[in-house]
Amino acid sequence: YSVKDGLENSERKYLVKCVWDEMQRQEAYKDEIKQIREMSEIEILFENGKPTLKESSCNILKRLARAFADNPSYQIEIQGHTDNVGNYQYNKELSERRAHAVREYLINQGVPAQMLTAHGYASDRPIATNDTKEGRTQNNRIEFNVTFE
């Protein structure tokens, strides 16, 4: 941001205030997105073995949709992940379908489609061991990779 020469002092102050307000708004949204992303790893749930979102996931997705729609410069990759139980190809397709289900939900909530991409990673990026039920639960998740332009 820059302030143009040739402006009256009051105009300069107003322009600087507008720029400052916008920067503060962007920072607040970045913090909100970070909090929502952390919550989404726990709260975005699907029917077992299906790409169908559970009703309990709607509140967090609606919050995400509002934050994303208010910031059209964001680019969001929706990442679907699974544990390593079962057939790899099935899990790859399931993780892809789940990521696309979240993308479609966000689009239906008003997020522009061009902001969103969806990819399924199956069990390729675990965050916990797959040797325990708790670990497998953590690995079955949706993550959001948000870039700010």
XYZ file of C-alpha atoms in Angstrom:
149
model
C 0.000 0.000 0.000
C 1.214 3.509 -0.714
C -0.160 6.974 -0.145
C -0.316 9.102 -3.308
C 1.295 12.540 -3.481
C -0.894 15.532 -4.140
C -3.508 14.612 -1.546
C -4.653 16.972 1.155
C -3.385 16.111 4.634
C -6.879 15.022 5.758
C -7.209 12.847 2.643
C -3.829 11.259 3.381
C -4.848 10.508 6.976
C -8.123 8.973 5.811
C -6.347 6.826 3.204
C -3.780 5.633 5.756
C -6.599 4.797 8.182
C -8.412 2.773 5.483
C -5.243 0.859 4.644
C -4.551 0.224 8.341
C -8.135 -0.958 8.929
C -7.884 -3.381 5.996
C -4.567 -4.770 7.257
C -6.057 -5.278 10.729
C -9.095 -7.031 9.222
C -6.842 -9.365 7.242
C -4.807 -10.222 10.366
C -7.990 -10.922 12.343
C -9.196 -13.275 9.600
C -5.841 -15.059 9.507
C -6.144 -15.725 13.250
C -9.753 -16.853 12.837
C -8.846 -19.171 9.946
C -6.039 -20.700 12.026
C -8.436 -21.387 14.906
C -11.102 -22.803 12.619
C -8.568 -24.986 10.796
C -7.448 -26.489 14.103
C -11.056 -27.153 15.114
C -11.912 -28.609 11.707
C -9.452 -31.476 12.123
C -11.577 -32.671 15.030
C -15.063 -31.508 14.077
C -15.472 -32.359 10.384
C -16.863 -35.866 10.513
C -18.232 -38.299 7.935
C -20.396 -41.377 7.975
C -18.165 -44.432 8.431
C -16.606 -45.463 5.123
C -18.621 -42.850 3.188
C -18.124 -39.328 1.846
C -21.336 -38.193 3.571
C -20.817 -35.332 6.025
C -22.330 -35.784 9.475
C -24.795 -33.084 10.506
C -22.516 -32.106 13.398
C -19.939 -30.866 10.853
C -22.185 -28.120 9.498
C -21.465 -25.454 12.138
C -17.705 -25.467 11.610
C -18.124 -25.566 7.826
C -20.510 -22.600 7.931
C -17.970 -20.614 9.966
C -15.260 -21.504 7.472
C -17.503 -20.530 4.556
C -18.159 -17.076 6.039
C -14.475 -16.437 6.658
C -13.469 -17.689 3.198
C -16.212 -15.785 1.362
C -15.160 -12.550 3.081
C -11.617 -12.976 1.750
C -11.717 -13.664 -1.998
C -7.926 -13.483 -2.325
C -7.552 -16.713 -0.347
C -6.726 -19.939 -2.155
C -7.843 -23.016 -0.222
C -6.776 -26.594 -0.793
C -9.112 -29.044 0.925
C -7.179 -32.183 1.808
C -8.854 -35.504 2.527
C -6.913 -38.083 4.569
C -7.610 -41.635 5.752
C -5.963 -44.268 7.904
C -4.231 -47.262 6.318
C -6.903 -49.863 7.071
C -8.266 -51.562 3.968
C -7.502 -51.216 0.302
C -5.248 -48.279 -0.598
C -7.097 -47.429 -3.819
C -10.449 -47.446 -1.995
C -9.020 -45.103 0.675
C -7.548 -42.849 -2.017
C -10.950 -42.538 -3.694
C -12.729 -42.089 -0.348
C -10.360 -39.307 0.723
C -10.868 -37.613 -2.663
C -14.672 -37.898 -2.432
C -14.667 -36.529 1.107
C -12.529 -33.544 0.115
C -14.904 -32.869 -2.799
C -17.936 -33.178 -0.484
C -16.475 -30.441 1.728
C -15.694 -28.312 -1.338
C -19.279 -28.637 -2.597
C -20.654 -27.779 0.838
C -18.536 -24.611 0.983
C -19.584 -23.618 -2.546
C -23.234 -24.087 -1.561
C -22.563 -21.774 1.397
C -21.367 -19.003 -0.936
C -17.614 -19.552 -1.281
C -16.536 -18.913 -4.898
C -15.574 -22.204 -6.564
C -12.363 -20.775 -8.000
C -11.009 -20.316 -4.468
C -11.258 -24.028 -3.672
C -9.391 -27.127 -4.772
C -9.853 -30.616 -3.324
C -7.376 -33.478 -3.165
C -7.390 -36.889 -1.549
C -4.193 -38.201 -0.005
C -5.451 -41.495 1.485
C -2.949 -42.671 4.129
C 0.067 -40.951 2.539
C 0.296 -38.184 5.172
C -0.483 -39.621 8.612
C -0.311 -37.385 11.671
C -0.483 -40.294 14.150
C 0.213 -43.987 14.274
C -2.192 -46.306 12.486
C -1.492 -48.994 15.108
C -4.139 -47.699 17.528
C -7.801 -46.754 17.191
C -7.038 -43.238 18.463
C -4.287 -42.805 15.885
C -6.476 -44.043 13.049
C -9.208 -41.629 14.161
C -6.727 -38.742 13.980
C -5.588 -39.823 10.519
C -9.160 -39.813 9.160
C -9.454 -36.077 8.727
C -9.950 -33.041 6.507
C -7.290 -30.337 6.484
C -7.292 -26.903 4.892
C -4.192 -25.407 3.337
C -4.949 -21.694 3.082
C -2.644 -19.353 1.211
C -2.985 -15.612 1.544
C -2.209 -13.469 -1.479
